[in-house]
CSV table of C-alpha atoms in Angstrom, one decimal:
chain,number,residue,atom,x,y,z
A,19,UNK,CA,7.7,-9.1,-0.9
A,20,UNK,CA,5.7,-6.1,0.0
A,21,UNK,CA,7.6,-3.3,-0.9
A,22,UNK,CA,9.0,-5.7,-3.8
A,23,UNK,CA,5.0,-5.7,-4.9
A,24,UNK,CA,5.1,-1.6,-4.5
A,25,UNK,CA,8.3,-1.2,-6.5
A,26,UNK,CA,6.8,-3.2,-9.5
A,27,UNK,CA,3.4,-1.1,-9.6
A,28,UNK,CA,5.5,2.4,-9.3
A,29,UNK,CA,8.0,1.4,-12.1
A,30,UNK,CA,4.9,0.0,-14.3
A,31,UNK,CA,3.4,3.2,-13.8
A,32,UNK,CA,7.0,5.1,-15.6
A,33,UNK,CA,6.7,2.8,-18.2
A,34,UNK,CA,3.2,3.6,-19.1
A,35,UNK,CA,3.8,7.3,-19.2
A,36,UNK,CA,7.4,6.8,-20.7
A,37,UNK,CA,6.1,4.6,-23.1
A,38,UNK,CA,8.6,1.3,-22.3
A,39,UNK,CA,7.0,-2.1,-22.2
A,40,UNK,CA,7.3,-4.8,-19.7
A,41,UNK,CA,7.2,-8.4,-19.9
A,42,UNK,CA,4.2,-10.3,-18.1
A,43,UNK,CA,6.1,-11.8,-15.1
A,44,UNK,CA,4.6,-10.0,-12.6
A,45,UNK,CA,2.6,-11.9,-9.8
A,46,UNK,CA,0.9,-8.9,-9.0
A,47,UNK,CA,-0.1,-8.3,-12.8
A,48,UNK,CA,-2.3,-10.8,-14.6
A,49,UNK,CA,-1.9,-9.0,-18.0
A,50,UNK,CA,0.0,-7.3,-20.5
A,51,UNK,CA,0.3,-3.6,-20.4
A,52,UNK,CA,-1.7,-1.3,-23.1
A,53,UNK,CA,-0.9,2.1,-23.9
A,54,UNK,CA,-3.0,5.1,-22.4
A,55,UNK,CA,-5.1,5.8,-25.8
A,56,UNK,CA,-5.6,2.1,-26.0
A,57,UNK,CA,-7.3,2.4,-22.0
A,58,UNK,CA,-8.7,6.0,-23.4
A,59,UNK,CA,-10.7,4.1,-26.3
A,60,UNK,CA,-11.7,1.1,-24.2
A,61,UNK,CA,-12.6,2.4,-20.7
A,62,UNK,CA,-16.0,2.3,-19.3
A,63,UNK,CA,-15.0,4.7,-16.5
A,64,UNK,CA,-12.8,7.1,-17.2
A,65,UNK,CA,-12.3,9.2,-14.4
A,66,UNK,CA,-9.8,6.0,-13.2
A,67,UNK,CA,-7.9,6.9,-16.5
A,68,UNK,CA,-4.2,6.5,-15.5
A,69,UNK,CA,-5.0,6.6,-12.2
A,70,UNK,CA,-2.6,4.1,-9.3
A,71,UNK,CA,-4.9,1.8,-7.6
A,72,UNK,CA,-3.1,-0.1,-5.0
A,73,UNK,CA,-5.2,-3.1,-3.5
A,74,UNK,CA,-4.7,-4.4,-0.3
A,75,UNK,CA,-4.7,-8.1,0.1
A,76,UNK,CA,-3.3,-11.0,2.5
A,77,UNK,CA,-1.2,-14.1,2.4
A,78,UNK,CA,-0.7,-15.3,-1.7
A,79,UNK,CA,-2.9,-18.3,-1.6
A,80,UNK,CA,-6.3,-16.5,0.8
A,81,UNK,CA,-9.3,-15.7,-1.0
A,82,UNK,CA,-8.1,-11.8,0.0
A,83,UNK,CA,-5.2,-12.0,-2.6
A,84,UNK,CA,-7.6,-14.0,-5.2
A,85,UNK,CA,-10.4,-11.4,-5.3
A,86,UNK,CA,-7.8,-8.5,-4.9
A,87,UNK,CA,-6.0,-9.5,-8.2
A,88,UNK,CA,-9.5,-10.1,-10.0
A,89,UNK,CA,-10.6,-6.7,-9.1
A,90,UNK,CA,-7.6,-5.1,-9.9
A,91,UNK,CA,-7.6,-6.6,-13.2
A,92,UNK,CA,-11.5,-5.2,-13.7
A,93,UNK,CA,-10.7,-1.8,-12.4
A,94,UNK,CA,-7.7,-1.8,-15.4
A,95,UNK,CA,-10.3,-3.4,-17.8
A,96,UNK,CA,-13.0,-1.5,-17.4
A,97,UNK,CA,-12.0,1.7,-15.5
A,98,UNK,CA,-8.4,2.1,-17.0
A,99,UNK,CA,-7.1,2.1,-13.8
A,100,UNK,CA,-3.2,1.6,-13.3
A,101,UNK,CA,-4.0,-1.2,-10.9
A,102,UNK,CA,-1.9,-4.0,-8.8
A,103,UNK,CA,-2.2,-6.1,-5.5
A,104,UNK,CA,-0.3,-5.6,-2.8
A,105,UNK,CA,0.6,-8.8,-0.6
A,106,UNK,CA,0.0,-8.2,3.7
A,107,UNK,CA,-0.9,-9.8,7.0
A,108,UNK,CA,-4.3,-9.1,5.8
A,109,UNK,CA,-7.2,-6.9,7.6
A,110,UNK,CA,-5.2,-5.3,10.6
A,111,UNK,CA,-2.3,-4.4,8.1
A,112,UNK,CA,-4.4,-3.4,5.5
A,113,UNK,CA,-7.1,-0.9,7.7
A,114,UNK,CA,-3.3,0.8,8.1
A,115,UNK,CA,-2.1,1.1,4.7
A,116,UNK,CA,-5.3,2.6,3.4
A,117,UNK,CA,-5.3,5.1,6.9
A,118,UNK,CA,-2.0,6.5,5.5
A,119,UNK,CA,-3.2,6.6,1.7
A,120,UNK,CA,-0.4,4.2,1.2
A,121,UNK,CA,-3.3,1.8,-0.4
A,122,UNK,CA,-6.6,2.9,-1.7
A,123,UNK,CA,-8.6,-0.1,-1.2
A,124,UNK,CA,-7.8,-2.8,1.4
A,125,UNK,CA,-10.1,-5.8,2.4
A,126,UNK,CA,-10.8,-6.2,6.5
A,127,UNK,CA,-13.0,-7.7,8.6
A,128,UNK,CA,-15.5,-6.2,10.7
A,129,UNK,CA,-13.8,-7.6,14.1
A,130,UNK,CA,-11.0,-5.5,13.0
A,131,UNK,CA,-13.0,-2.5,12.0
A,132,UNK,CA,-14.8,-2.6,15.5
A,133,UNK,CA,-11.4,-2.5,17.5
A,134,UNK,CA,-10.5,0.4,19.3
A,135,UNK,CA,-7.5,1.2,18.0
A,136,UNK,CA,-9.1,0.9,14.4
A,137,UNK,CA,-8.9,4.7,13.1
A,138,UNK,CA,-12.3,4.8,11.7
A,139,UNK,CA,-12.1,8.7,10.9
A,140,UNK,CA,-9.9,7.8,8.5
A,141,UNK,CA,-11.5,5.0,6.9
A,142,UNK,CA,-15.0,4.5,4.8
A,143,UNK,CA,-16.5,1.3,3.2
A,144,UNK,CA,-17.2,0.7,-0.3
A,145,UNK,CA,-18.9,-2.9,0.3
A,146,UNK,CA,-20.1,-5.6,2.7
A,147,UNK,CA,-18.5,-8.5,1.0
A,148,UNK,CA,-18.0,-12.4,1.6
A,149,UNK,CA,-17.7,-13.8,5.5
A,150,UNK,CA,-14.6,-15.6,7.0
A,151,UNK,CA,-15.1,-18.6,8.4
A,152,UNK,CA,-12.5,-19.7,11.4
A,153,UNK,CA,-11.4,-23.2,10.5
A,154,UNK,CA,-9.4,-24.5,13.3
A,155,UNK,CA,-7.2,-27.1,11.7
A,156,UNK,CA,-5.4,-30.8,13.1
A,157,UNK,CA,-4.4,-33.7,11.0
A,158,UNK,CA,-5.6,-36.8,12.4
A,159,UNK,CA,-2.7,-38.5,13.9
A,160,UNK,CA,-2.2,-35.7,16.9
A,161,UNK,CA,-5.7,-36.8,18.1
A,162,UNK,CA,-7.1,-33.3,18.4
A,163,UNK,CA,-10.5,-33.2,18.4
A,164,UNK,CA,-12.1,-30.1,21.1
A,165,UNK,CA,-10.7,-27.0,22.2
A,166,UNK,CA,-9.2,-28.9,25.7
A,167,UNK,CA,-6.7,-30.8,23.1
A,168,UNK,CA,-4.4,-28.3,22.6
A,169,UNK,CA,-3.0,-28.2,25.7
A,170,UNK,CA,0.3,-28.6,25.4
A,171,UNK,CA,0.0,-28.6,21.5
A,172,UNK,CA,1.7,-26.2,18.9
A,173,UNK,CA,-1.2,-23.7,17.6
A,174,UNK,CA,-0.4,-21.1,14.5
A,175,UNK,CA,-2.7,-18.5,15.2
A,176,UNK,CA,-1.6,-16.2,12.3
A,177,UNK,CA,0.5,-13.2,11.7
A,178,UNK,CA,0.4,-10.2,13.3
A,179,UNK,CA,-1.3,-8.5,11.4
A,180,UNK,CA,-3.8,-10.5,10.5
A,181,UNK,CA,-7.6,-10.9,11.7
A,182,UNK,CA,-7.2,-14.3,12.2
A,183,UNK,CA,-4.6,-13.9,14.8
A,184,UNK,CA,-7.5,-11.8,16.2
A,185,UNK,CA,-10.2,-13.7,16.4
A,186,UNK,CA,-7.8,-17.3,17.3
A,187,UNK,CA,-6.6,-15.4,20.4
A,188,UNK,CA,-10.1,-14.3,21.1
A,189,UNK,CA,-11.7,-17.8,21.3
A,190,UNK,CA,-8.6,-19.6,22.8
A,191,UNK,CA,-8.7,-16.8,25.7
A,192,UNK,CA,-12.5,-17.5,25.8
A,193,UNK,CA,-12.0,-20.9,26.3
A,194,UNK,CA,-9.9,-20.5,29.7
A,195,UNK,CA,-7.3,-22.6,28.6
A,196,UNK,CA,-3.8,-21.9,30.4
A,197,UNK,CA,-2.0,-19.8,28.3
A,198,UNK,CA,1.2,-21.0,29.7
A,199,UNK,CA,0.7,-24.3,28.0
A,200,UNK,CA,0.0,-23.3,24.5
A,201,UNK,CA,2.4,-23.0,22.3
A,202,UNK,CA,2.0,-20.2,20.0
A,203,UNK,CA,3.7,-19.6,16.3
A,204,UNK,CA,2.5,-16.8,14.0
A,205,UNK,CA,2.8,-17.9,11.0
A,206,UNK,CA,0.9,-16.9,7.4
A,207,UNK,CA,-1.8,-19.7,5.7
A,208,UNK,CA,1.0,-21.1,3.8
A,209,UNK,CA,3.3,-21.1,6.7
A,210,UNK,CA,0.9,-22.9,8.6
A,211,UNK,CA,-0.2,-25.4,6.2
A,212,UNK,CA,3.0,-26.2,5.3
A,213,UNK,CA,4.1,-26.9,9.3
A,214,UNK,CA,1.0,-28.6,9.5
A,215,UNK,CA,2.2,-30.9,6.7
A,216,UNK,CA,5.4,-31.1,8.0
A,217,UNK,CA,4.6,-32.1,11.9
A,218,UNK,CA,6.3,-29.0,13.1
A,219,UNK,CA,2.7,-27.6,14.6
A,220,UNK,CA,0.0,-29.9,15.9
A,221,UNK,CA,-3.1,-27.3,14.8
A,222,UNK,CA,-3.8,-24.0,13.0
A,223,UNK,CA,-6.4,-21.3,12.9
A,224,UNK,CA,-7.1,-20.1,9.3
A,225,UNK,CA,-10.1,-17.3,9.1
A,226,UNK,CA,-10.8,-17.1,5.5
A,227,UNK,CA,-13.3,-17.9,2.8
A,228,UNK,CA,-14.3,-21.7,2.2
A,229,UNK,CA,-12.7,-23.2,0.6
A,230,UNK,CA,-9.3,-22.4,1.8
A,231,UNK,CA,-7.2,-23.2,-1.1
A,232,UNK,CA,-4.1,-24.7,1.4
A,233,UNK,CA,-6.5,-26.8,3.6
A,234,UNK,CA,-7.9,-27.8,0.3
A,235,UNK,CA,-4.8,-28.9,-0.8
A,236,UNK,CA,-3.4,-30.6,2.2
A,237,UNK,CA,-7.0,-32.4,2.7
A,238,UNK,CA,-5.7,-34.5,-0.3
A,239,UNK,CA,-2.7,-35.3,1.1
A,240,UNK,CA,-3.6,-36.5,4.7
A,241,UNK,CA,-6.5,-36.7,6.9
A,242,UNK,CA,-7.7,-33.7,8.7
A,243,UNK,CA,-9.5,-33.3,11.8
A,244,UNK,CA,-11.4,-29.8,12.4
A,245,UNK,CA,-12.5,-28.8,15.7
A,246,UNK,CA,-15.8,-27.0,16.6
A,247,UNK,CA,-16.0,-24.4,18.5
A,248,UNK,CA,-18.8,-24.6,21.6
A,249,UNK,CA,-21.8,-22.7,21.3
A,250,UNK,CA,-21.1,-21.4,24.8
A,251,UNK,CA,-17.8,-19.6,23.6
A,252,UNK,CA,-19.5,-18.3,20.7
A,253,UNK,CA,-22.5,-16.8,22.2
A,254,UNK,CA,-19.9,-15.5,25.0
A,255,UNK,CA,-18.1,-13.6,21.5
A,256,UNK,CA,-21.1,-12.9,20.1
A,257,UNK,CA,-22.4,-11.0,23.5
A,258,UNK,CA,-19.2,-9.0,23.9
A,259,UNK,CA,-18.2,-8.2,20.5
A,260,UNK,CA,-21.7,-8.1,18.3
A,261,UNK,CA,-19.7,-8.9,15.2
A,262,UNK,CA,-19.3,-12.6,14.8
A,263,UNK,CA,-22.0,-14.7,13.9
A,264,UNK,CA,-23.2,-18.6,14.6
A,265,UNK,CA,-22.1,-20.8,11.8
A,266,UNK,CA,-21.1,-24.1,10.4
A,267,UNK,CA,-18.6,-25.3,7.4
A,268,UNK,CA,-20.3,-27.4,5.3
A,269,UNK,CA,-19.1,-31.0,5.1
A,270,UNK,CA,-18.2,-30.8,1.8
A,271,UNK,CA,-16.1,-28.3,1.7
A,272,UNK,CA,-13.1,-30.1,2.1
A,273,UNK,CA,-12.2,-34.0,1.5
A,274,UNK,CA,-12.9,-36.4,4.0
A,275,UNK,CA,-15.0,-34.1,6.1
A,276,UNK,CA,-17.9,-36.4,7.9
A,277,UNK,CA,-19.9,-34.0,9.4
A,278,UNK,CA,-20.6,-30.0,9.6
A,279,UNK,CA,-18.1,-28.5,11.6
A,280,UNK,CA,-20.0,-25.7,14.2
A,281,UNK,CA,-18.0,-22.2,14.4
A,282,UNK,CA,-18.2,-18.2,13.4
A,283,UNK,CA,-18.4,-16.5,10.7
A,284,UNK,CA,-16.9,-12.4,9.9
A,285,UNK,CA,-18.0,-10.3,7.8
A,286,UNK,CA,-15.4,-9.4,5.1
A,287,UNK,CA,-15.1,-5.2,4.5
A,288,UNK,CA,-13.7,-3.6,1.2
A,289,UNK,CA,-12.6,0.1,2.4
A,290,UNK,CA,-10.9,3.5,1.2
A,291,UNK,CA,-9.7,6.3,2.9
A,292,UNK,CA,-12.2,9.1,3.9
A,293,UNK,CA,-10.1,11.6,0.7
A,294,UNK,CA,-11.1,9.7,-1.7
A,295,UNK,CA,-13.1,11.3,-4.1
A,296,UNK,CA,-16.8,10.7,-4.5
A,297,UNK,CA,-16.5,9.6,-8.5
A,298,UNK,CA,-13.8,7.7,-8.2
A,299,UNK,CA,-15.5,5.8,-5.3
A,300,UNK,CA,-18.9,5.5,-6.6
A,301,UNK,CA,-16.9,3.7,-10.3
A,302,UNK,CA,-14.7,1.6,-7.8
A,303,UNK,CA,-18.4,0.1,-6.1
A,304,UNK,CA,-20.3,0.8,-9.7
A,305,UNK,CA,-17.3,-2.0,-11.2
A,306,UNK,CA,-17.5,-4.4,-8.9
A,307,UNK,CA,-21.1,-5.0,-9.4
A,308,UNK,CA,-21.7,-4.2,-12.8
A,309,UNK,CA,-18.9,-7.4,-13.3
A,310,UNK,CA,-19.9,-9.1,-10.1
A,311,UNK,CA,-20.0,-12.1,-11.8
A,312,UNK,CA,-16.1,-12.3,-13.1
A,313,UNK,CA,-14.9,-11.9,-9.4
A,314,UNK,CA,-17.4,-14.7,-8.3
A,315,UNK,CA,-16.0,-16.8,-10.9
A,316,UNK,CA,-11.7,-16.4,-9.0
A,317,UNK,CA,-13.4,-18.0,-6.1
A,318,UNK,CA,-16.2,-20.1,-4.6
A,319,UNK,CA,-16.4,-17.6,-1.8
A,320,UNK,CA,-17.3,-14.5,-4.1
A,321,UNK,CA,-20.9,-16.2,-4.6
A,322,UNK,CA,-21.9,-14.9,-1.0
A,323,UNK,CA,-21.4,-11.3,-1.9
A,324,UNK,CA,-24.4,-9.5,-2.9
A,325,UNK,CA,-25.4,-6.3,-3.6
A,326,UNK,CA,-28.7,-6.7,-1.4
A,327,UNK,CA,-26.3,-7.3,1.3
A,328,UNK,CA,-23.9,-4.6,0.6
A,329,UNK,CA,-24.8,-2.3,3.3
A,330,UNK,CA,-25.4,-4.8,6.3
A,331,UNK,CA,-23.4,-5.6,9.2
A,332,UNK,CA,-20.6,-3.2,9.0
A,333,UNK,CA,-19.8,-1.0,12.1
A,334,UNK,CA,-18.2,1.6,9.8
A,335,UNK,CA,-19.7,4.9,7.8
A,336,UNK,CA,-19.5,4.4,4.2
A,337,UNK,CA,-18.1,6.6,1.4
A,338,UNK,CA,-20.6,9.2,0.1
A,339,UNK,CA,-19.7,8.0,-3.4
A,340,UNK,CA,-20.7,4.5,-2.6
A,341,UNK,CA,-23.9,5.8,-0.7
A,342,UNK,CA,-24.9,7.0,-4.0
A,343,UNK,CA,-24.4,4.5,-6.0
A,344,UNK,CA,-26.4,2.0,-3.7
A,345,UNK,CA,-28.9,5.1,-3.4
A,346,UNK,CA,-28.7,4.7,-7.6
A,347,UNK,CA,-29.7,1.0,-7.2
A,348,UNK,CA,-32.4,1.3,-4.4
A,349,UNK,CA,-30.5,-0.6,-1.7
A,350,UNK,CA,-31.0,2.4,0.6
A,351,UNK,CA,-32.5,5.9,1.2
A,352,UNK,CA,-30.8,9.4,0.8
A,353,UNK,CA,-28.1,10.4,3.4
């Protein structure tokens, strides 16, 4: 599916400069194609004229996917941009792909940005964005209701690539349980909501925006339990790591939730490669907030990202061209 998603973007790019057209099947592409002097008399920002902007994203149905297409479509819109999504394991996959120019944006978290192995050389952030929220996931007939119930259960703790696989092994190895007796499957949101659904796996981790569009969907097909994670395990992460922060999902947030549900929140990231230049950076930054309000509108969890909170919280040095657009807007000083 990934290189399926690359292949599409490469061979829309040939048709724009060859001049073929393409029917509007693409996943990945949310609209038809215009020609190049169409873009030329319509785009706002024109040094993204033509240019390939690969996003990327995470499982299909995350809020990383959701926001990725909606900025991809505003970057074609506005910036004339040849533009498409790219479908991954989500933060550790994508800090890769935009290390080795193989995507120029990618969203991440700031747990993955702060590992060690995390090239940060190679890497600059555009944007603070939205925060995950981990939302540790039971239906209500397995009788899980604390960390100590999965002993013995069958946990998803996400793909490999992925920061929730992260920050699920991170609290589960924080909470002493014996590792021998947890049994672990990797699987993608949909994976998981669908062996959730299915009995095949007792719980699941998810670390996404609220609402997550498969727990929303199951929570109208069977009751769900979620289980909060103890304040003593969170101040524990918060006291080795410095990323995560004390938080609760909001009983409303998903059908038949009774009751705020105590856990952690993580920053979300949007980031480039250090090559990128400083105008095409400073449009990319320029776009998203100038139109902030079309990419709140894909999903509830856009609402949280503001511009006065653009610079906060993220252990990574941001893109000159950025820095002066936020220098523009008076969100920080001169560097």
């Amino acid at each position: 599916m990934k290189n399926g998603a690359l292949f599409i973007k490469v061979a829309l790019l040939f048709c724009f400069m060859t001049g073929c057209s393409f029917m509007n099947e693409q996943q990945e592409i949310s609209k038809p194609a215009t020609t190049l002097i169409q873009r030329q008399l319509t785009s706002e920002g024109q040094d993204l004229n033509n240019r390939m902007l690969i996003i990327g994203t995470g499982d299909m149905t995350g809020v990383y996917f959701s926001l990725g297409q909606s900025l991809s479509n505003m970057y074609e819109k506005y910036n004339g941009a040849v533009s498409g999504t790219q479908v991954t394991d989500a933060s550790i996959e994508n800090t890769e792909l935009v290390s080795r120019h193989r995507a120029e944006i990618g969203f991440t978290s700031v747990d993955v940005l702060d590992l060690p192995e995390t090239d940060k050389s190679k890497l600059r952030a555009l944007t603070a964005l939205y925060s995950n929220y981990v939302q540790i996931v039971s239906t209500k007939q397995n009788d899980i209701d604390s960390l100590d119930d999965l002993v013995g259960k069958r946990i998803s703790v996400g793909t490999a690539g992925s920061g929730t696989r992260l920050i699920a092994e991170r609290i589960l190895l924080e909470s002493d349980l014996p590792t021998d007796q947890l049994n672990l499957s990797y699987l993608s949101f949909s994976q998981s909501a669908e062996a959730l659904r299915n009995g095949t796996i007792d719980a699941a981790f998810f670390s996404s925006g609220i609402p997550n569009n498969e727990i929303a969907f199951i929570s109208k097909q069977t009751e769900l339990t979620f289980i909060p994670i103890p304040g003593d395990i969170i101040e524990r992460l918060q006291k080795q790591y410095g990323v995560y922060t004390h938080n609760e999902i909001p009983k409303d947030t998903y059908r038949g939730m009774k009751k705020n549900v105590q856990t952690i929140s993580i920053k979300n990231v949007l980031v480039t490669y250090k090559e990128m230049s400083d105008p095409h950076a400073y449009n990319l930054v320029k776009t998203l907030y100038e139109h902030l309000p079309e990419l709140q509108h894909t999903h509830p969890a856009a609402s949280d990202i503001s511009i006065t909170e653009a610079t906060k919280q993220v252990p990574l040095d941001f893109h000159p061209g950025a820095v002066n657009y936020f220098t523009e807007q008076g969100i920080i000083g001169n560097q």
